[in-house]
Structure formats: structure tokens, C-alpha cells
Short mmCIF file of C-alpha atoms in Angstrom, two decimals:
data_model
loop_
_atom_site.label_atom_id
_atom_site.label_comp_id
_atom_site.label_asym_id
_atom_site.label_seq_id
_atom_site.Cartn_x
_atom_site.Cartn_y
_atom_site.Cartn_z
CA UNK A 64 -53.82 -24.57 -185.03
CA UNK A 65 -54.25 -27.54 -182.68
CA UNK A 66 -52.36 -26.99 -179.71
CA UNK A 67 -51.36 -31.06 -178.24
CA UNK A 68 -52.00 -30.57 -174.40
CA UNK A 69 -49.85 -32.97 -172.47
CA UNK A 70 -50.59 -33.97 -169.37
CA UNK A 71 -48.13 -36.44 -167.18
CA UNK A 72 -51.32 -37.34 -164.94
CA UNK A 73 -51.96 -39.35 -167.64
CA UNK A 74 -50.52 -42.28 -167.29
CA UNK A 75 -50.61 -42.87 -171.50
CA UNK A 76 -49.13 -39.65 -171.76
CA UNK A 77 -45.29 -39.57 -173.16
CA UNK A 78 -44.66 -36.59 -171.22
CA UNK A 79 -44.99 -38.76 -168.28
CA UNK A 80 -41.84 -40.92 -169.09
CA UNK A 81 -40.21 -37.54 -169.95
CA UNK A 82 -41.15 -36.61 -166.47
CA UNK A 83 -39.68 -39.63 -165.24
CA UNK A 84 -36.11 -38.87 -167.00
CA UNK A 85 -35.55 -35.70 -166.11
CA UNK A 86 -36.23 -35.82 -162.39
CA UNK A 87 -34.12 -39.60 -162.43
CA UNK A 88 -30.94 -38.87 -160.28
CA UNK A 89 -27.99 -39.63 -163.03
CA UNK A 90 -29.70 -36.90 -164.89
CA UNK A 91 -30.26 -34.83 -162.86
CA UNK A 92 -26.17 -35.00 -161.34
CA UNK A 93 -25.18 -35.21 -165.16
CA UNK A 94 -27.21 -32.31 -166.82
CA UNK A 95 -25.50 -30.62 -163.84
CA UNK A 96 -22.00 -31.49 -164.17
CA UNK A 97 -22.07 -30.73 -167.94
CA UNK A 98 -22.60 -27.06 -166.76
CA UNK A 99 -19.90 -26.57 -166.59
CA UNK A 100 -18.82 -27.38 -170.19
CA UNK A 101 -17.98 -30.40 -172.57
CA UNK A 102 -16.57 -33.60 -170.34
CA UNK A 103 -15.40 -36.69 -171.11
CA UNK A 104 -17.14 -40.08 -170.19
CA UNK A 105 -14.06 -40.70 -167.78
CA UNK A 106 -14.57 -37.20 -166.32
CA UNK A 107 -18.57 -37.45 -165.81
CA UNK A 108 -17.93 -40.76 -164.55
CA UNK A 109 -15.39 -39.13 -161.45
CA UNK A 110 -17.69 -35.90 -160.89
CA UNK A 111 -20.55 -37.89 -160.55
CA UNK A 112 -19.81 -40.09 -157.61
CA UNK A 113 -20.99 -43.82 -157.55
CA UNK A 114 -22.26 -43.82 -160.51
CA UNK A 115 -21.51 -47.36 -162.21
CA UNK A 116 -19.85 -46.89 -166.07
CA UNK A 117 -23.40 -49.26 -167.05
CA UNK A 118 -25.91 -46.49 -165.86
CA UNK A 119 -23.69 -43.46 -166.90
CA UNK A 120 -23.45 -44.87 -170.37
CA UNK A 121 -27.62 -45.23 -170.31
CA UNK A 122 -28.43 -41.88 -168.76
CA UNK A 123 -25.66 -40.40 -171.35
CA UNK A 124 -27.39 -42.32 -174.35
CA UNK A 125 -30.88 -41.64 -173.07
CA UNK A 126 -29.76 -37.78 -172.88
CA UNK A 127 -28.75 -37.87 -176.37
CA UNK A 128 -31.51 -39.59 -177.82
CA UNK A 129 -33.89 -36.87 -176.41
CA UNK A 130 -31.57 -34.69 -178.46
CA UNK A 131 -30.49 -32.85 -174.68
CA UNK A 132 -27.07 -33.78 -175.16
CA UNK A 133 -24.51 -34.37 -177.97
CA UNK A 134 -21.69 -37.09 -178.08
CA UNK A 135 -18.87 -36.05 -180.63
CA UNK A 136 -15.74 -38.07 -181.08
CA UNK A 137 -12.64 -36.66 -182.07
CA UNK A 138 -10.08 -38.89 -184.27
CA UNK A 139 -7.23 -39.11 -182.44
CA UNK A 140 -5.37 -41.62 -180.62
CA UNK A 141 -6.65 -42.73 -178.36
CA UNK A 142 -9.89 -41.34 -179.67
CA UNK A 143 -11.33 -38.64 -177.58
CA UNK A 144 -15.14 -38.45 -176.95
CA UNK A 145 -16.87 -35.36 -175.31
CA UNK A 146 -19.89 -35.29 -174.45
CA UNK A 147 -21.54 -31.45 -174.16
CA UNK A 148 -25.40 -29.86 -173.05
CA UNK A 149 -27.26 -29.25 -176.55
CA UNK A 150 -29.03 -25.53 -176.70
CA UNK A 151 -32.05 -27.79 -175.38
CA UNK A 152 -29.98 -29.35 -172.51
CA UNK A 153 -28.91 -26.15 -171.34
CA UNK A 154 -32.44 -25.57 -170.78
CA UNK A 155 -32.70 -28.17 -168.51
CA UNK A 156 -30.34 -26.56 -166.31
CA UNK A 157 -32.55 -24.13 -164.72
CA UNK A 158 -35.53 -26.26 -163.78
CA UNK A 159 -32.21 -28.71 -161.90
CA UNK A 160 -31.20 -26.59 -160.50
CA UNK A 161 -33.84 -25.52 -158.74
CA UNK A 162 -34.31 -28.73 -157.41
CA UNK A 163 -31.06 -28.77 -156.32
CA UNK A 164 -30.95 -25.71 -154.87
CA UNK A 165 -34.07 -26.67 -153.20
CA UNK A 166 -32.90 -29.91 -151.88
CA UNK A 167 -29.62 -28.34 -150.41
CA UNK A 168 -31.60 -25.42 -148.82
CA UNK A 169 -34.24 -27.51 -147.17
CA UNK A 170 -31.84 -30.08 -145.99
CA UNK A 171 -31.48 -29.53 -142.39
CA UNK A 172 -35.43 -29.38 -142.23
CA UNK A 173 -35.88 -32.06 -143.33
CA UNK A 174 -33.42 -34.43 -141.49
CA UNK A 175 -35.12 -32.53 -138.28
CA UNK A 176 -38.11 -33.57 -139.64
CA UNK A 177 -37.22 -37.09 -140.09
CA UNK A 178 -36.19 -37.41 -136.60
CA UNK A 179 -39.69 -36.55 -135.03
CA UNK A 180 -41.23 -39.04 -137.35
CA UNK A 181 -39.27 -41.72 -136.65
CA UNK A 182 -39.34 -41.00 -132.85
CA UNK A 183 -42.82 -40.35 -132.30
CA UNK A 184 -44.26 -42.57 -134.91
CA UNK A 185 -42.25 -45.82 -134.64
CA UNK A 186 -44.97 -47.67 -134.34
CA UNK A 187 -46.91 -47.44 -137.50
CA UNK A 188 -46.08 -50.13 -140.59
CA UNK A 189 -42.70 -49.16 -142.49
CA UNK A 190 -43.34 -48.08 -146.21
CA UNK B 289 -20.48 -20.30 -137.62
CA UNK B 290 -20.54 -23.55 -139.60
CA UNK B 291 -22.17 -23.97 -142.69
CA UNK B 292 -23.12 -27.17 -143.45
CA UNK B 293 -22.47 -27.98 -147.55
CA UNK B 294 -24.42 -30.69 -149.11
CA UNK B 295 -23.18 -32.07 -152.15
CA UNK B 296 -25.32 -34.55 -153.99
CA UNK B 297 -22.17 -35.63 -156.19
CA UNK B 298 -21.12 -36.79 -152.99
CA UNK B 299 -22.40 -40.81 -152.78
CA UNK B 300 -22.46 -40.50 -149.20
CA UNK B 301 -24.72 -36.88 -148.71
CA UNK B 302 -27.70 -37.42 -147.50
CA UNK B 303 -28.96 -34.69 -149.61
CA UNK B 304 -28.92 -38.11 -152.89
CA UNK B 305 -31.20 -39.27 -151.34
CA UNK B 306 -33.62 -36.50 -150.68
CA UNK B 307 -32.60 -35.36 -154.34
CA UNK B 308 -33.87 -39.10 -155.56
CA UNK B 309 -37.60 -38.31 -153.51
CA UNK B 310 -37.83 -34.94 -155.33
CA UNK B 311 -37.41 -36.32 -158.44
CA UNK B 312 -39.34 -39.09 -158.21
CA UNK B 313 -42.16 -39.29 -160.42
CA UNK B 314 -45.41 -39.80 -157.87
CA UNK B 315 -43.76 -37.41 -155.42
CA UNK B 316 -43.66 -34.38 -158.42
CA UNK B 317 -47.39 -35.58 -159.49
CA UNK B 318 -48.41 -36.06 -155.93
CA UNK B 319 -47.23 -32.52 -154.96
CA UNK B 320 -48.73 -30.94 -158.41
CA UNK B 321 -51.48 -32.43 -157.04
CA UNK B 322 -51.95 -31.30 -154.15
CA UNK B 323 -51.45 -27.68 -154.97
CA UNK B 324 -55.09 -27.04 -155.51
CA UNK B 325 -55.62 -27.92 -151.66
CA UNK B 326 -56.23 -30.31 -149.01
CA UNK B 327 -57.07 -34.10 -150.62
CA UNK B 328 -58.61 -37.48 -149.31
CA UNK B 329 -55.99 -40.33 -150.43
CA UNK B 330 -59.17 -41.64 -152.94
CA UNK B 331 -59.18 -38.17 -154.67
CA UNK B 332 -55.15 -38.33 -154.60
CA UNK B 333 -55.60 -41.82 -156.13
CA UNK B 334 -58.06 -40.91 -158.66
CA UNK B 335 -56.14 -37.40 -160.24
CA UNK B 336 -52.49 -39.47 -160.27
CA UNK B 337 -54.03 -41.83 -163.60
CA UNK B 338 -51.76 -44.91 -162.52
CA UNK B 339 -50.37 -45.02 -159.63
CA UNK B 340 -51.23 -47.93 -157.34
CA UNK B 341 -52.50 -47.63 -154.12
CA UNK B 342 -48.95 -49.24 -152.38
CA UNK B 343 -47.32 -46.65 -154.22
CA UNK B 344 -49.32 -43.02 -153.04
CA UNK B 345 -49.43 -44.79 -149.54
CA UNK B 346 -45.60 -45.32 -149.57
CA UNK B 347 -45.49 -41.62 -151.27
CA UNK B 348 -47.23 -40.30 -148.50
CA UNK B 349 -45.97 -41.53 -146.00
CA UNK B 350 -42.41 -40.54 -147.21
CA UNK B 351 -43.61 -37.16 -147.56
CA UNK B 352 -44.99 -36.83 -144.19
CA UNK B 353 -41.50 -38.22 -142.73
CA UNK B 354 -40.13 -35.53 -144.50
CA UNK B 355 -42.41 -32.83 -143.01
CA UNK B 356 -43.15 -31.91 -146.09
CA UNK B 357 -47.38 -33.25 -145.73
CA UNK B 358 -49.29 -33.08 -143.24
CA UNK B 359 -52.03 -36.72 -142.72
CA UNK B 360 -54.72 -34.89 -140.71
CA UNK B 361 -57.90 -37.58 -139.71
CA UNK B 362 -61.04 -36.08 -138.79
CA UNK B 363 -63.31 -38.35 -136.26
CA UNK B 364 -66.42 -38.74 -138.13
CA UNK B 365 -68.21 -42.06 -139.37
CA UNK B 366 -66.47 -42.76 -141.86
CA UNK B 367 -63.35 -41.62 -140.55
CA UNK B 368 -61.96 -38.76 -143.39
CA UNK B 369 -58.39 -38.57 -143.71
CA UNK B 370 -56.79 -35.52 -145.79
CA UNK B 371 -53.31 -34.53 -146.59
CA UNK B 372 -51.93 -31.25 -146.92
CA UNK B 373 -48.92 -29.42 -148.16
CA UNK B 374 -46.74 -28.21 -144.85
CA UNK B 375 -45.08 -24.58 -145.55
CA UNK B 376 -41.71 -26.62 -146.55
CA UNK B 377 -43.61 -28.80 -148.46
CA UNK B 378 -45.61 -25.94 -150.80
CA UNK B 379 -41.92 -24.68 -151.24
CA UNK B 380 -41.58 -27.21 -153.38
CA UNK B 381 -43.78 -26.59 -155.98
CA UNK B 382 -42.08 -24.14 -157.34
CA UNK B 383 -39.07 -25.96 -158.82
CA UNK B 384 -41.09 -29.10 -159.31
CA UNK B 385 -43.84 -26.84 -161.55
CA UNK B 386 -41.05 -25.73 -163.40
CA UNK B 387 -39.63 -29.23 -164.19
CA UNK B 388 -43.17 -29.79 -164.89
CA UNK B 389 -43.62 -26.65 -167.11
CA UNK B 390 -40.10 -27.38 -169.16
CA UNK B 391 -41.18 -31.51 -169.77
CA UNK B 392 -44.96 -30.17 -171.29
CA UNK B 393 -42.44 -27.22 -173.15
CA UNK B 394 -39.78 -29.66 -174.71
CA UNK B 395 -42.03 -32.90 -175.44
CA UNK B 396 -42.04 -31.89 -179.27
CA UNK B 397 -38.49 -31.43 -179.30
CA UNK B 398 -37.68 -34.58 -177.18
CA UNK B 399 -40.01 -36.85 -179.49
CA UNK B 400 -38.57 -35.52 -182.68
CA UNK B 401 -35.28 -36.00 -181.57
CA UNK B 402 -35.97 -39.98 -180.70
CA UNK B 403 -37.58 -39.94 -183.89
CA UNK B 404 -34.21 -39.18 -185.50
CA UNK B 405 -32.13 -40.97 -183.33
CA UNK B 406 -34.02 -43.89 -183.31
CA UNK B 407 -34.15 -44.08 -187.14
CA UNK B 408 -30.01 -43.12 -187.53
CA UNK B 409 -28.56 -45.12 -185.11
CA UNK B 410 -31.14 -48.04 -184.67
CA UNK B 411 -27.60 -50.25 -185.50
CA UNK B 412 -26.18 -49.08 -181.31
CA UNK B 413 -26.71 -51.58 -179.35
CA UNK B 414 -29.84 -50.73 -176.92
CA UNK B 415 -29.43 -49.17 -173.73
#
């Protein structure tokens, strides 16, 4: 059997893009707030907070066409659509948030460690 | 004693931002990277396939300012300059191996799925 290695150093590798979608910040805040269960675009579009309706319908649509989420509508009037974590979403959820957790618990550090730079190091070019 | 509480569904935490850096692409390869040890920006340059040299230099430096890399230059002729995973930075690697771990897991998956999606609903209009 021929095991396909990917490798996102790579720059020709897909897995690189796939890289670049799951760590992109609408997914990230949307994998998370479908955690909790199915939502509606109206409610994803509250929970996650400045989000504009333009990039929460692409990360949604992205999400579905990589088969991590599923969009059902239900006919009724006005016709409801929900939008729920697929068994492979869900998945997704643990690597997230780990990040997130991560983020949240270094926090503090790293505002502290933002300060030194900028005091001590003022001088070099900005990025 | 107060507990701070970053929310990242908050537009306005600072911890958005730092959730963006995390995510972003050269910062997960650039701290994969650096997980085998100490590298000169040239050996950085050469294992992340793509990334311009504007790019590491602004990843870098970001990373530093976050105190989570260390730039340490050695006075020799030519000057060698290495960077370094801090304590807070190596923390890292742990949730960013296992968003690294799940994209290599569910590239299959995700390609089929676009496969399908691609071919059933090529009439959507594009994100």
C-alpha cells in the first residue's frame, strides 16, 4: 500500500492550504461556536463578533466544501437553515481548542512580553 | 483576586489578535520548524518551501515581540544570527503539532469531500 506523505513545508502541497484554513480566524471562532450544537447563520453571525455576513458566508461554505460542516435547510416559512459540525468537524474541535486554550492561557505573557519589546527595542525597523 | 477572561469572540480582546498569529500559516511552519533546535534565518528560509524572505523576517520578528523566540547574534566574521524557541514559545508546539497532525490526518477526507462538492453544486455561486 502506498502511504501519500503530506507535507505543508511544501509549498505545492494541498495540505498546506488546508493548513491555512483551519488555523484562519473565522474558522477557528466558527468550528468553535458550533460546539455547542447546530446554529443558524443569524446566530453564528452574533456569537462570532465582527464578523461581516460576506466572510461568514465564505468560511461557512469553505467549511462545508471540506465536508467539516453540513448546511441543511428546513422548509418552512421563513425557511430555516442550520448549519451543524460533521463527525469530521467535530474533530477539529480538539486541535482549536487547544489553540485557544493556549492563546487565553499565555495571554498575560505575552502582552508583558510585548511591552519590553516595544520599550527597549523601539528603535529597530517596524515589520 | 481577579481573573482576567479573554474571549476571542470578543472583537475588541486582544487575545483575536494573538489567536490570528497562532494560526497563521508561517508562524505554525516557522515554529514546526524550529522544534528540531536553534536555526540561522537561511536554514529557516530554506525548510519553509515558499515563504519569502519579508515574510520569515516579519514572522520573526513578531515572534520575538511576543517572547515567544529568542534572535541571539554571535560576534564572529560573518556575524551568525540564530533563533530559538523561548519556554512560552516551545509551549506552543504542542497544539500547533496537533493542528498539524489532524490537517496531514484529514487531507483524504477534505479532498474527497471538494471532490463531491465541487462536482454537485458547481451551479453556487463561488465564494
Amino acid at each position: 500500500m502506498t502511504v501519500l506523505e503530506w507535507d505543508p513545508y511544501d509549498r505545492n502541497c494541498p495540505s498546506r492550504q488546508v493548513l491555512d484554513r483551519v488555523g484562519d480566524r473565522w474558522t477557528v471562532l466558527v468550528v468553535g461556536a458550533l460546539a455547542a450544537g447546530p446554529m443558524r447563520f443569524s446566530e453564528l453571525a452574533e456569537r462570532v463578533d465582527g464578523v461581516s455576513q460576506k466572510m461568514l458566508t465564505q468560511t461557512l461554505r469553505n467549511l462545508e466544501r471540506d465536508g467539516l460542516v453540513t448546511r441543511t435547510m428546513y422548509a418552512q416559512i421563513p425557511p430555516r437553515v442550520e448549519y451543524e459540525l460533521t463527525d469530521s468537524g467535530t474533530t477539529l474541535q480538539l486541535p482549536m481548542k487547544a489553540l485557544e486554550d493556549w492563546t487565553k492561557e499565555h495571554m498575560r505573557g505575552i502582552m508583558a512580553a510585548r511591552y519590553e519589546y516595544d520599550l527597549h527595542k523601539a528603535e529597530l525597523p517596524k515589520p
